[in-house]
Short mmCIF file of C-alpha atoms in Angstrom, two decimals:
data_model
loop_
_atom_site.label_atom_id
_atom_site.label_comp_id
_atom_site.label_asym_id
_atom_site.label_seq_id
_atom_site.Cartn_x
_atom_site.Cartn_y
_atom_site.Cartn_z
CA ASN A 9 50.20 28.02 109.90
CA ALA A 10 47.45 25.99 110.86
CA GLY A 11 46.47 28.40 113.72
CA VAL A 12 44.59 26.96 116.18
CA THR A 13 43.15 23.05 115.77
CA GLN A 14 40.68 21.05 117.39
CA THR A 15 40.60 17.54 117.93
CA PRO A 16 37.94 16.00 117.62
CA LYS A 17 35.62 17.68 115.83
CA PHE A 18 32.63 15.99 117.45
CA ARG A 19 32.00 13.21 119.27
CA VAL A 20 29.05 11.48 121.19
CA LEU A 21 29.21 10.72 125.00
CA LYS A 22 27.03 8.19 127.21
CA THR A 23 26.25 9.98 130.84
CA GLY A 24 29.40 9.13 132.75
CA GLN A 25 32.31 8.24 130.29
CA SER A 26 35.09 10.49 130.18
CA MET A 27 36.79 12.36 127.35
CA THR A 28 39.40 14.68 126.89
CA LEU A 29 39.57 17.52 123.78
CA LEU A 30 42.91 18.87 122.12
CA CYS A 31 43.94 21.79 120.89
CA ALA A 32 46.86 22.92 119.80
CA GLN A 33 47.88 26.03 118.24
CA ASP A 34 51.40 26.98 116.13
CA MET A 35 51.33 30.76 116.82
CA ASN A 36 54.03 30.37 119.81
CA HIS A 37 51.14 32.25 122.13
CA GLU A 38 51.83 32.52 125.47
CA TYR A 39 48.16 32.24 126.75
CA MET A 40 45.37 29.38 125.63
CA TYR A 41 41.74 29.24 126.23
CA TRP A 42 38.68 26.80 126.63
CA TYR A 43 35.16 28.05 125.91
CA ARG A 44 31.64 27.11 125.61
CA GLN A 45 29.05 27.96 123.77
CA ASP A 46 25.67 27.21 124.24
CA PRO A 47 22.16 29.04 122.33
CA GLY A 48 21.41 32.36 124.51
CA MET A 49 24.49 32.21 126.46
CA GLY A 50 27.16 33.18 124.62
CA LEU A 51 30.85 32.09 124.75
CA ARG A 52 31.86 31.19 128.63
CA LEU A 53 35.35 30.43 129.71
CA ILE A 54 36.15 27.17 131.15
CA HIS A 55 39.75 27.19 132.24
CA TYR A 56 42.75 29.19 130.60
CA SER A 57 46.30 28.91 130.50
CA VAL A 58 48.91 31.67 130.86
CA GLY A 59 51.68 29.79 130.11
CA GLU A 60 53.00 25.91 130.32
CA GLY A 61 52.82 24.45 133.01
CA THR A 62 49.93 26.99 134.63
CA THR A 63 46.05 26.56 134.50
CA ALA A 64 43.24 28.82 135.76
CA LYS A 65 39.67 28.42 136.32
CA GLY A 66 37.33 31.04 134.09
CA GLU A 67 33.56 31.56 134.98
CA VAL A 68 32.07 27.60 134.37
CA PRO A 69 34.79 24.99 135.32
CA ASP A 70 33.10 22.77 137.30
CA GLY A 71 33.04 19.19 135.75
CA TYR A 72 36.02 20.36 133.82
CA ASN A 73 39.98 19.32 134.06
CA VAL A 74 42.46 21.15 131.93
CA SER A 75 46.47 20.65 131.46
CA ARG A 76 49.24 22.91 129.62
CA LEU A 77 52.13 20.29 129.54
CA LYS A 78 53.67 22.05 126.29
CA LYS A 79 52.91 25.48 125.28
CA GLN A 80 51.46 24.55 121.74
CA ASN A 81 48.91 22.45 123.47
CA PHE A 82 45.94 22.82 125.85
CA LEU A 83 43.85 19.93 126.90
CA LEU A 84 40.41 20.14 128.26
CA GLY A 85 39.08 17.00 130.04
CA LEU A 86 35.65 15.59 131.35
CA GLU A 87 36.31 13.02 133.61
CA SER A 88 32.19 11.93 133.96
CA ALA A 89 30.27 13.77 131.40
CA ALA A 90 26.60 15.01 131.92
CA PRO A 91 24.23 16.39 129.19
CA SER A 92 24.15 19.71 130.89
CA GLN A 93 28.02 19.39 129.63
CA THR A 94 25.95 19.32 125.52
CA SER A 95 27.90 21.99 123.93
CA VAL A 96 30.04 23.23 121.02
CA TYR A 97 33.54 23.67 123.17
CA PHE A 98 35.91 26.37 121.38
CA CYS A 99 39.73 26.64 122.00
CA ALA A 100 41.46 29.81 121.70
CA SER A 101 44.94 31.23 122.14
CA SER A 102 46.60 35.09 122.23
CA TYR A 103 49.85 36.37 122.49
CA VAL A 104 50.27 38.74 125.12
CA GLY A 105 53.37 40.71 124.90
CA GLU A 106 53.69 43.76 127.21
CA ILE A 107 51.90 43.50 130.66
CA SER A 108 49.52 46.59 129.33
CA SER A 109 48.73 45.40 125.51
CA THR A 110 45.52 43.57 125.09
CA ASP A 111 44.53 40.05 124.31
CA THR A 112 43.54 39.43 120.73
CA GLN A 113 42.06 35.91 120.93
CA TYR A 114 42.15 33.36 117.95
CA PHE A 115 39.69 30.62 117.66
CA GLY A 116 39.90 27.18 116.77
CA PRO A 117 37.06 25.51 114.56
CA GLY A 118 35.12 24.01 117.54
CA THR A 119 34.22 20.82 119.20
CA ARG A 120 30.80 19.79 118.86
CA LEU A 121 29.73 17.48 122.07
CA THR A 122 26.71 15.57 122.69
CA VAL A 123 26.18 14.01 125.98
CA LEU A 124 23.41 11.33 126.05
CA GLU B 26 31.51 42.64 137.29
CA ASP B 27 32.33 43.47 133.13
CA GLN B 28 29.09 43.15 131.37
CA VAL B 29 28.59 43.48 127.44
CA THR B 30 24.90 43.81 125.85
CA GLN B 31 24.35 43.28 121.76
CA SER B 32 21.26 44.61 120.56
CA PRO B 33 19.38 43.68 118.16
CA GLU B 34 20.21 39.74 118.65
CA ALA B 35 19.02 39.11 115.07
CA LEU B 36 18.94 41.47 111.90
CA ARG B 37 17.42 41.14 108.46
CA LEU B 38 18.69 43.23 106.03
CA GLN B 39 18.48 43.14 101.92
CA GLU B 40 21.85 43.31 100.11
CA GLY B 41 22.41 47.26 99.98
CA GLU B 42 20.42 48.24 102.89
CA SER B 43 23.19 49.80 105.23
CA SER B 44 22.64 49.21 109.38
CA SER B 45 24.67 49.33 112.64
CA LEU B 46 24.61 46.82 115.27
CA ASN B 47 25.40 47.82 118.84
CA CYS B 48 27.52 46.79 121.78
CA SER B 49 26.96 48.35 125.40
CA TYR B 50 29.47 47.85 127.68
CA THR B 51 30.09 48.43 131.59
CA VAL B 52 33.87 47.46 131.78
CA SER B 53 36.29 48.74 135.56
CA GLY B 54 38.63 50.18 132.70
CA LEU B 55 38.90 49.44 128.94
CA ARG B 56 41.51 47.84 128.30
CA GLY B 57 40.35 46.91 124.62
CA LEU B 58 36.86 45.82 122.74
CA PHE B 59 37.02 43.39 119.89
CA TRP B 60 34.50 42.80 117.25
CA TYR B 61 34.53 39.23 115.88
CA ARG B 62 32.43 37.33 113.48
CA GLN B 63 31.28 33.76 113.62
CA ASP B 64 29.98 32.05 110.49
CA PRO B 65 27.66 28.65 111.31
CA GLY B 66 29.68 25.84 112.46
CA LYS B 67 32.70 27.05 112.76
CA GLY B 68 34.65 29.30 115.73
CA PRO B 69 34.91 33.05 115.97
CA GLU B 70 37.03 35.28 113.01
CA PHE B 71 38.88 38.59 114.85
CA LEU B 72 37.59 41.61 112.66
CA PHE B 73 38.84 44.82 115.25
CA THR B 74 40.30 45.90 118.49
CA LEU B 75 39.33 48.93 119.20
CA TYR B 76 41.12 50.91 122.48
CA SER B 77 40.13 54.58 123.39
CA ALA B 78 37.05 56.61 123.13
CA GLY B 79 36.75 58.46 119.46
CA GLU B 80 38.55 55.59 117.93
CA GLU B 81 37.47 53.87 114.76
CA LYS B 82 38.72 50.93 112.23
CA GLU B 83 37.41 49.63 108.80
CA LYS B 84 37.48 46.92 106.69
CA GLU B 85 35.91 46.73 103.71
CA ARG B 86 32.35 46.87 104.59
CA LEU B 87 32.53 47.47 107.87
CA LYS B 88 33.27 50.37 110.25
CA ALA B 89 33.65 50.36 113.86
CA THR B 90 32.97 52.79 116.23
CA LEU B 91 33.58 53.56 120.29
CA THR B 92 32.79 55.67 122.54
CA LYS B 93 32.91 55.07 126.06
CA LYS B 94 30.14 53.37 126.87
CA GLU B 95 29.37 51.66 123.61
CA SER B 96 30.67 50.42 120.16
CA PHE B 97 28.73 50.29 116.87
CA LEU B 98 30.03 47.91 113.95
CA HIS B 99 28.27 50.10 110.77
CA ILE B 100 27.66 47.48 108.09
CA THR B 101 27.44 49.53 104.70
CA ALA B 102 25.82 48.43 101.29
CA PRO B 103 25.73 44.79 102.82
CA LYS B 104 26.08 41.50 100.44
CA PRO B 105 24.45 38.26 101.58
CA GLU B 106 28.33 36.81 102.30
CA ASP B 107 28.24 39.58 105.22
CA SER B 108 25.60 37.54 106.78
CA ALA B 109 26.77 36.03 109.90
CA THR B 110 26.91 36.25 113.88
CA TYR B 111 28.58 39.29 115.14
CA LEU B 112 30.23 39.20 118.72
CA CYS B 113 31.26 42.05 120.79
CA ALA B 114 33.58 41.55 123.59
CA VAL B 115 35.57 43.99 126.21
CA GLN B 116 38.87 43.25 128.05
CA ALA B 117 38.93 44.88 131.80
CA PRO B 118 43.03 45.14 132.84
CA TYR B 119 44.58 42.16 133.62
CA SER B 120 41.12 40.14 133.41
CA THR B 121 39.93 37.79 130.41
CA LEU B 122 37.70 38.74 128.19
CA THR B 123 33.89 39.09 128.51
CA PHE B 124 31.43 38.35 125.21
CA GLY B 125 27.97 39.67 124.60
CA LYS B 126 25.77 36.81 123.41
CA GLY B 127 25.62 38.36 119.78
CA THR B 128 23.78 39.26 117.03
CA MET B 129 22.59 36.96 114.27
CA LEU B 130 22.65 39.06 111.25
CA LEU B 131 20.88 37.85 107.40
CA VAL B 132 21.34 39.57 104.09
CA SER B 133 18.71 38.59 101.41
CA PRO B 134 19.92 39.26 97.76
#
């Protein structure tokens, strides 16, 4: 099992350009998440999905869009990149069985994005 | 609002020098407290989940404990390969995880 994979690993954009980050998981997890990690800020949730065809906003959703067309994939889009979106982006997934169970999340290796 | 505060922000130890990392939290009903390890340039790696006060879990030189207000990650006789950033997160019922900012641990030979 590859676990959670992310594409690309690195990317440099100019202000105003668009791009899509791809996250894939092979663990048959229902839930998937996109986080950003900035120095001194910790991990902040951008958007998440509780199943195929669903998405929801996290703590810092502005400037990002997401789609979950297939259970194993979760896409994060930047329509018009801004320097403030320079960050490391992590995807995670989790299996939530019973409604009372906890949410152990497994993370991908990250995408380092620089917006000039 | 759920909050997680980790201390210290950074910790430098000599190899073999045991110590503890702290994770203080406020949450409206704890479903789980999570510890992760993150190496530079990599994604967080899951270590432990604790569910209720008094619970303890161990893995090699690491032991995590939980009270109603905080969790400790005890590191016994650390080695240089234990150097990493350790992240704590909490989950309230029907909610996503709230992460702390982490403790950067450096173990010198």
